[in-house]
Short mmCIF file of C-alpha atoms and ligand atoms in Angstrom, two decimals:
data_model
loop_
_atom_site.label_atom_id
_atom_site.label_comp_id
_atom_site.label_asym_id
_atom_site.label_seq_id
_atom_site.Cartn_x
_atom_site.Cartn_y
_atom_site.Cartn_z
CA MET A 151 46.32 87.95 83.35
CA ARG A 152 44.69 90.84 81.63
CA ILE A 153 46.42 93.60 79.71
CA VAL A 154 44.86 96.96 80.30
CA GLY A 155 47.42 99.41 78.88
CA VAL A 156 50.08 99.59 76.19
CA ASP A 157 52.47 102.42 75.36
CA VAL A 158 55.34 102.71 72.87
CA HIS A 159 58.46 104.74 73.86
CA ARG A 160 60.52 105.68 70.90
CA CYS A 161 64.17 106.26 72.04
CA HIS A 162 67.27 107.52 70.25
CA LEU A 163 70.53 106.15 71.62
CA PRO A 164 73.64 107.57 70.00
CA LEU A 165 76.12 104.82 68.99
CA VAL A 166 79.62 105.00 70.28
CA ARG A 167 80.87 104.45 66.69
CA PRO A 168 79.01 104.03 63.42
CA PHE A 169 77.82 100.56 62.53
CA ARG A 170 78.17 99.83 58.87
CA THR A 171 76.83 96.68 57.15
CA SER A 172 76.19 95.80 53.56
CA PHE A 173 72.84 97.51 53.71
CA GLY A 174 73.91 100.80 55.31
CA SER A 175 75.32 102.75 58.25
CA GLU A 176 73.71 103.48 61.54
CA TYR A 177 74.77 106.38 63.80
CA VAL A 178 71.90 106.36 66.28
CA LYS A 179 69.92 103.46 67.60
CA ASP A 180 66.27 104.45 66.90
CA VAL A 181 64.27 101.87 68.94
CA LEU A 182 60.71 101.18 70.05
CA LEU A 183 60.22 100.01 73.65
CA ILE A 184 56.81 98.52 74.42
CA GLU A 185 55.40 98.94 77.93
CA VAL A 186 52.33 96.89 78.93
CA ARG A 187 50.32 97.28 82.11
CA THR A 188 48.19 94.40 83.72
CA ALA A 189 44.96 94.70 85.55
CA ASP A 190 46.66 93.55 88.75
CA GLY A 191 49.36 96.22 88.58
CA PHE A 192 52.31 94.60 86.91
CA VAL A 193 54.34 96.32 84.16
CA GLY A 194 56.28 94.50 81.35
CA TRP A 195 58.77 95.61 78.80
CA GLY A 196 59.49 94.52 75.29
CA GLU A 197 61.90 95.77 72.60
CA CYS A 198 61.22 95.86 68.91
CA VAL A 199 64.25 95.01 66.66
CA ALA A 200 62.91 96.90 63.66
CA SER A 201 64.95 99.70 62.25
CA PRO A 202 63.55 103.20 61.26
CA GLN A 203 63.85 102.23 57.58
CA PRO A 204 63.00 98.88 55.75
CA ASP A 205 66.52 97.92 54.83
CA TYR A 206 67.45 94.68 56.83
CA SER A 207 63.79 93.67 56.71
CA TYR A 208 60.54 95.03 55.28
CA GLU A 209 59.47 96.02 58.78
CA PHE A 210 60.20 99.51 60.06
CA ASN A 211 59.44 101.53 63.13
CA ASP A 212 56.54 103.68 61.88
CA ALA A 213 54.83 100.66 60.44
CA VAL A 214 55.42 98.77 63.59
CA VAL A 215 53.53 101.43 65.59
CA LEU A 216 50.66 101.21 63.13
CA VAL A 217 50.38 97.47 63.05
CA LEU A 218 50.51 97.44 66.84
CA ARG A 219 47.86 100.05 67.32
CA ASP A 220 45.33 98.86 64.70
CA HIS A 221 45.87 95.12 64.43
CA LEU A 222 47.90 93.49 67.17
CA VAL A 223 47.29 95.31 70.52
CA PRO A 224 43.40 95.13 70.10
CA ARG A 225 43.63 91.37 69.98
CA VAL A 226 45.27 91.01 73.40
CA MET A 227 43.40 93.79 75.32
CA GLY A 228 41.22 93.12 78.28
CA ILE A 229 41.01 89.30 78.00
CA ASP A 230 42.42 86.69 80.28
CA LEU A 231 45.58 85.43 78.71
CA ARG A 232 48.91 83.76 79.23
CA PRO A 233 52.07 84.39 77.26
CA GLU A 234 51.59 81.05 75.35
CA ASP A 235 48.33 82.30 74.02
CA VAL A 236 49.75 85.41 72.42
CA ALA A 237 51.03 83.88 69.19
CA GLN A 238 47.64 82.24 68.49
CA LEU A 239 45.76 85.47 69.36
CA LEU A 240 47.89 87.40 66.86
CA ALA A 241 47.88 84.72 64.21
CA PRO A 242 45.11 86.13 62.05
CA VAL A 243 47.54 89.09 61.25
CA ARG A 244 49.99 88.02 58.56
CA GLY A 245 53.67 88.87 58.88
CA HIS A 246 55.11 91.62 61.05
CA PRO A 247 57.20 89.23 63.29
CA MET A 248 59.20 92.03 64.83
CA ALA A 249 56.03 93.84 65.93
CA ARG A 250 54.40 90.81 67.37
CA GLY A 251 57.63 89.58 69.04
CA ALA A 252 57.95 92.99 70.78
CA LEU A 253 54.38 92.68 72.11
CA GLU A 254 54.81 89.09 73.15
CA LEU A 255 58.06 89.89 75.06
CA ALA A 256 56.31 92.77 77.04
CA ILE A 257 53.46 90.36 77.90
CA LEU A 258 55.91 87.63 78.87
CA ASP A 259 57.83 90.11 81.02
CA ALA A 260 54.71 91.28 82.84
CA TYR A 261 53.50 87.69 83.34
CA LEU A 262 56.78 86.41 84.76
CA ARG A 263 56.99 89.49 87.04
CA SER A 264 53.63 88.39 88.42
CA THR A 265 54.88 84.90 89.03
CA GLY A 266 58.33 85.95 90.25
CA GLU A 267 60.18 83.67 87.71
CA SER A 268 63.05 84.88 85.51
CA LEU A 269 62.76 84.67 81.68
CA ALA A 270 65.91 82.47 81.68
CA SER A 271 64.35 79.97 84.12
CA TYR A 272 61.02 80.01 82.16
CA LEU A 273 62.87 79.22 78.85
CA GLY A 274 64.85 76.35 80.31
CA SER A 275 68.27 77.95 81.02
CA VAL A 276 71.18 75.65 81.70
CA ARG A 277 74.01 78.16 82.44
CA SER A 278 74.55 81.23 84.56
CA GLU A 279 76.67 83.12 82.16
CA VAL A 280 76.97 83.14 78.35
CA ASP A 281 80.03 83.42 76.04
CA CYS A 282 80.06 86.66 74.11
CA GLY A 283 81.12 87.46 70.60
CA VAL A 284 81.18 90.88 69.01
CA SER A 285 80.10 91.99 65.51
CA VAL A 286 82.48 94.32 63.73
CA GLY A 287 81.06 96.58 61.02
CA ILE A 288 82.74 97.74 57.83
CA PRO A 289 84.97 100.74 58.64
CA ASP A 290 83.45 104.03 57.30
CA ASP A 291 86.77 104.86 55.77
CA ASP A 292 87.14 101.33 54.13
CA SER A 293 90.51 101.12 55.77
CA LEU A 294 92.06 97.85 57.02
CA ASP A 295 94.03 99.77 59.60
CA THR A 296 90.75 101.15 61.07
CA LEU A 297 89.38 97.62 61.14
CA MET A 298 92.41 96.10 62.79
CA ALA A 299 92.46 98.84 65.44
CA GLU A 300 88.83 98.15 66.17
CA VAL A 301 89.23 94.42 66.37
CA ALA A 302 92.28 94.85 68.64
CA VAL A 303 90.15 96.71 71.23
CA TYR A 304 87.55 93.96 71.27
CA VAL A 305 90.23 91.24 71.59
CA ASP A 306 91.71 93.19 74.50
CA GLU A 307 88.32 93.46 76.12
CA GLY A 308 88.10 89.61 76.15
CA TYR A 309 85.50 88.82 73.49
CA ARG A 310 85.54 85.17 72.67
CA ARG A 311 84.55 85.41 69.02
CA ILE A 312 84.79 88.12 66.29
CA LYS A 313 82.27 88.51 63.49
CA LEU A 314 83.30 90.57 60.50
CA LYS A 315 80.64 92.16 58.24
CA ILE A 316 81.55 91.52 54.63
CA GLN A 317 80.36 92.73 51.19
CA PRO A 318 81.66 92.47 47.64
CA GLY A 319 85.04 94.29 47.70
CA TRP A 320 85.37 93.88 51.46
CA ASP A 321 85.80 90.17 52.20
CA VAL A 322 88.98 88.14 51.61
CA ALA A 323 91.48 90.93 52.48
CA PRO A 324 89.96 91.98 55.88
CA VAL A 325 89.40 88.28 56.78
CA ARG A 326 93.05 87.44 55.85
CA ALA A 327 94.35 90.39 57.81
CA VAL A 328 92.40 89.54 61.03
CA ARG A 329 93.22 85.83 60.73
CA GLU A 330 96.95 86.60 60.42
CA GLN A 331 96.94 88.79 63.41
CA TRP A 332 94.83 86.46 65.56
CA PRO A 333 95.36 82.92 64.29
CA ASP A 334 93.41 81.32 67.10
CA MET A 335 90.51 83.65 67.53
CA PRO A 336 87.16 82.10 66.63
CA LEU A 337 86.15 84.17 63.58
CA GLN A 338 83.08 84.15 61.39
CA VAL A 339 81.66 86.43 58.53
CA ASP A 340 78.24 88.01 57.88
CA ALA A 341 77.26 89.17 54.35
CA ASN A 342 73.60 90.25 55.00
CA GLN A 343 72.54 88.87 51.60
CA ALA A 344 75.11 91.05 49.77
CA TYR A 345 76.27 88.31 47.20
CA ASP A 346 74.59 86.25 44.52
CA ARG A 347 75.34 82.84 43.00
CA HIS A 348 77.85 84.37 40.73
CA HIS A 349 80.16 84.95 43.71
CA LEU A 350 80.28 81.23 44.73
CA GLU A 351 83.88 80.62 43.60
CA HIS A 352 85.05 83.91 45.16
CA LEU A 353 83.38 83.23 48.50
CA ALA A 354 84.91 79.68 48.48
CA LYS A 355 88.27 81.47 48.97
CA LEU A 356 87.13 82.15 52.52
CA ASP A 357 87.65 78.46 53.28
CA ASP A 358 91.37 79.18 53.73
CA PHE A 359 90.77 81.02 56.94
CA GLY A 360 89.26 78.40 59.28
CA LEU A 361 86.00 80.40 59.81
CA LEU A 362 83.31 79.13 62.21
CA LEU A 363 80.72 79.94 59.55
CA ILE A 364 79.63 82.25 56.85
CA GLU A 365 76.27 83.89 57.45
CA GLN A 366 73.56 84.70 54.96
CA PRO A 367 75.67 85.26 51.83
CA PHE A 368 72.71 85.37 49.49
CA ALA A 369 69.14 86.78 49.34
CA GLU A 370 66.79 85.56 52.00
CA ASP A 371 64.72 83.67 49.52
CA ASP A 372 67.54 82.15 47.58
CA LEU A 373 67.37 78.77 49.20
CA PHE A 374 68.84 76.99 46.15
CA GLY A 375 71.85 79.36 46.22
CA HIS A 376 72.39 78.62 49.96
CA ARG A 377 72.29 74.87 49.23
CA LEU A 378 74.80 75.33 46.45
CA ILE A 379 77.25 77.21 48.62
CA ALA A 380 76.76 74.75 51.48
CA GLU A 381 77.77 72.02 48.98
CA ARG A 382 80.68 73.97 47.59
CA MET A 383 82.27 75.34 50.81
CA ALA A 384 83.84 73.53 53.73
CA THR A 385 82.95 76.48 55.96
CA PRO A 386 79.48 75.95 57.53
CA VAL A 387 76.59 78.04 56.06
CA CYS A 388 74.58 79.84 58.77
CA LEU A 389 71.25 81.52 57.93
CA ASP A 390 69.73 84.58 59.59
CA GLU A 391 67.44 86.58 57.37
CA SER A 392 66.01 83.28 55.82
CA VAL A 393 64.99 82.08 59.17
CA LEU A 394 61.40 82.71 59.87
CA SER A 395 60.01 79.96 62.14
CA ALA A 396 60.62 76.57 63.49
CA ALA A 397 58.79 75.01 60.55
CA ASN A 398 60.88 76.88 58.00
CA VAL A 399 64.15 76.05 59.74
CA GLU A 400 63.30 72.35 59.61
CA ALA A 401 62.80 72.74 55.86
CA LEU A 402 66.00 74.77 55.40
CA ILE A 403 68.05 72.14 57.25
CA ASP A 404 66.42 69.17 55.49
CA TYR A 405 66.98 70.87 52.09
CA GLY A 406 70.66 71.19 52.82
CA ALA A 407 70.70 74.97 52.78
CA CYS A 408 71.74 75.54 56.45
CA ASP A 409 74.33 74.12 58.72
CA ILE A 410 74.00 76.48 61.70
CA VAL A 411 71.16 78.85 62.70
CA ASN A 412 71.39 82.35 64.05
CA ILE A 413 68.29 82.71 66.28
CA LYS A 414 67.08 86.25 66.67
CA ALA A 415 63.95 86.13 68.85
CA GLY A 416 62.90 89.65 67.90
CA ARG A 417 62.98 88.64 64.25
CA VAL A 418 61.10 85.36 64.31
CA GLY A 419 58.17 86.59 66.25
CA GLY A 420 59.29 86.22 69.83
CA TYR A 421 61.10 84.31 72.37
CA LEU A 422 58.56 81.39 72.38
CA GLU A 423 59.15 80.73 68.66
CA ALA A 424 62.84 81.27 69.21
CA LYS A 425 62.81 78.52 71.81
CA ALA A 426 60.93 76.29 69.41
CA ILE A 427 63.69 76.76 66.84
CA HIS A 428 66.26 76.07 69.55
CA ASP A 429 64.47 72.88 70.59
CA LEU A 430 64.20 71.66 67.03
CA CYS A 431 67.97 72.29 66.31
CA LEU A 432 69.04 70.76 69.59
CA GLY A 433 67.13 67.57 68.61
CA LEU A 434 68.65 67.60 65.09
CA GLY A 435 72.17 68.29 66.44
CA VAL A 436 72.32 71.64 64.51
CA PRO A 437 74.32 74.38 66.43
CA VAL A 438 72.62 77.65 67.08
CA TRP A 439 73.74 80.96 68.39
CA CYS A 440 72.03 84.09 69.56
CA GLY A 441 71.99 86.99 67.13
CA GLY A 442 71.82 90.67 68.09
CA MET A 443 70.36 93.78 66.58
CA LEU A 444 71.96 96.46 68.63
CA GLU A 445 69.48 96.04 71.40
CA THR A 446 69.15 98.27 74.47
CA GLY A 447 69.36 96.66 77.91
CA VAL A 448 65.64 95.49 77.46
CA GLY A 449 66.28 93.28 74.41
CA ARG A 450 69.84 92.49 75.50
CA ALA A 451 68.53 91.01 78.82
CA ALA A 452 66.09 88.81 77.01
CA ASN A 453 68.69 87.65 74.45
CA ILE A 454 71.14 86.71 77.21
CA ALA A 455 68.50 84.71 78.86
CA LEU A 456 67.74 82.84 75.50
CA ALA A 457 71.52 82.29 74.93
CA SER A 458 71.66 80.40 78.21
CA LEU A 459 69.69 77.44 76.69
CA ALA A 460 71.57 74.19 76.11
CA GLY A 461 71.77 74.34 72.30
CA PHE A 462 73.43 77.79 72.11
CA THR A 463 76.97 76.28 71.77
CA LEU A 464 78.54 79.13 69.86
CA PRO A 465 79.18 82.60 71.29
CA GLY A 466 76.38 85.07 70.37
CA ASP A 467 76.17 88.64 69.30
CA THR A 468 75.56 89.33 72.96
CA SER A 469 78.07 92.13 73.54
CA ALA A 470 78.41 94.30 76.51
CA SER A 471 76.13 97.41 76.31
CA SER A 472 79.38 99.54 75.91
CA ARG A 473 79.98 98.00 72.51
CA PHE A 474 77.19 100.20 71.22
CA PHE A 475 76.05 102.74 73.78
CA ALA A 476 77.65 105.18 76.28
CA ARG A 477 74.20 105.51 77.99
CA ASP A 478 71.61 102.67 77.89
CA VAL A 479 67.97 102.76 79.17
CA THR A 480 68.69 100.04 81.77
CA GLU A 481 71.79 99.28 83.89
CA PRO A 482 74.46 98.29 81.32
CA PHE A 483 75.51 94.69 80.81
CA VAL A 484 79.18 94.22 81.38
CA LEU A 485 81.70 91.69 80.21
CA HIS A 486 83.68 89.59 82.58
CA ASP A 487 86.32 87.32 80.97
CA GLY A 488 84.38 87.36 77.72
CA ARG A 489 81.07 86.48 79.32
CA ILE A 490 77.95 88.14 80.52
CA THR A 491 75.94 87.06 83.59
CA VAL A 492 72.37 85.82 82.86
CA PRO A 493 69.78 88.01 84.69
CA THR A 494 67.95 86.14 87.48
CA GLY A 495 65.42 88.67 88.58
CA PRO A 496 61.70 88.29 87.71
CA GLY A 497 60.88 88.58 84.01
CA ILE A 498 63.75 89.85 81.85
CA GLY A 499 65.39 90.95 85.15
CA VAL A 500 66.05 94.62 84.22
CA THR A 501 63.77 97.72 83.97
CA PRO A 502 64.33 100.95 82.09
CA ILE A 503 65.75 103.58 84.59
CA PRO A 504 63.05 106.32 84.58
CA GLN A 505 65.55 109.23 84.28
CA MET A 506 67.47 107.44 81.37
CA LEU A 507 64.07 106.59 79.68
CA ALA A 508 62.90 110.22 79.92
CA GLU A 509 66.28 111.53 78.58
CA LEU A 510 66.35 109.16 75.60
CA THR A 511 62.80 109.15 74.63
CA VAL A 512 61.84 111.28 71.48
CA ALA A 513 58.15 110.17 71.28
CA ARG A 514 55.62 108.31 73.44
CA THR A 515 52.49 106.78 71.84
CA HIS A 516 49.69 105.71 73.98
CA LEU A 517 48.16 102.72 72.17
CA ALA A 518 45.53 101.46 74.56
O1 LIG B 830 75.67 92.80 68.40
O2 LIG B 830 73.69 93.54 68.44
C1 LIG B 830 74.80 93.24 67.82
C2 LIG B 830 74.83 93.44 66.35
C3 LIG B 830 75.00 92.14 65.61
O3 LIG B 830 75.68 92.44 63.36
C4 LIG B 830 74.87 92.37 64.22
N1 LIG B 830 73.58 92.52 63.72
O4 LIG B 830 72.79 91.51 60.44
O5 LIG B 830 72.96 90.48 62.37
C5 LIG B 830 72.92 91.46 61.71
C6 LIG B 830 73.12 92.80 62.42
C7 LIG B 830 72.01 93.74 62.44
C8 LIG B 830 72.04 94.84 63.17
C9 LIG B 830 70.95 93.54 61.49
C10 LIG B 830 70.94 95.71 63.20
C11 LIG B 830 69.87 94.51 61.60
C12 LIG B 830 69.95 95.46 62.39
#
């Protein structure tokens, strides 16, 4: 297969409600969708999980467009390639996993459309629907009542697990309130690196609430801190931002810093590296789950395919499209009894609807 054209569509999707984490609030999803065209007429789509600003990670949308244009896209143009070759072709460029992952997904989608296979089947799917969790941000008004009302909506909608965002000053009280109201609901927390080792004893209070896991309490490079908290707490420690590759996950687990892995394909350089992390963890008996980054239908479709692999034994941040968007670029993903059906069509199984794409696009950049 030869790639003969690449375009980036920058889209703005208003969120149905603000999404606040320990690193900031989002009101609009500002996303890059990558479109590749092949010499034999197939089109593939990929989504980049970078944000407009370097807050969750050092990558950000404007930089992604530059690194794609000047360094990544030129390495895949016009040559005969398969999706498995992409990581190697891009290897001379350091870093930028979100940019390379988006390009790889678009190429993978185009390739699978040419062979007629679904991404789920190609990755090794073992189930036709996936259990869905939902991530609940910190209320903009810092009010427990607002939090409880939002969680109640998701519980009524059938979500199978609730994840609460926490930060210093917003941790034990909201977790206690939600746990008291829903004693049997699978519950977990995500700190997005907001704490440091001085908070160890405070965070250990969360052991009282029967959490599935505590996610990324400390800075992504504080491996010793994560090992200390894994030793101190009964609640399993899950890593997200610290997770870079299968090789680094093996080290994190071996070192005792990580009990559970949040796999975000768009953050680790693509779905093939994500599968490698999954395969490693499955072999080691370490549970994994599929993270989310407010993806449009393009990235959501691919995440749901990934979450259908055998090792994804915990519900993912694979919510319905309506959790974030009133209007999506693809047909929306809908929750049925707390689950979403895995797409079975060729490639990622969905395509941007031309009219929606046109309405939501704020800029289009022709890269090649
Ligand atoms: O369901 O897509 C979703 C959102 C899940 O909380 C979620 N994502 O830290 O994992 C995270 C967080 C995030 C969102 C991080 C956007 C970065 C950008």
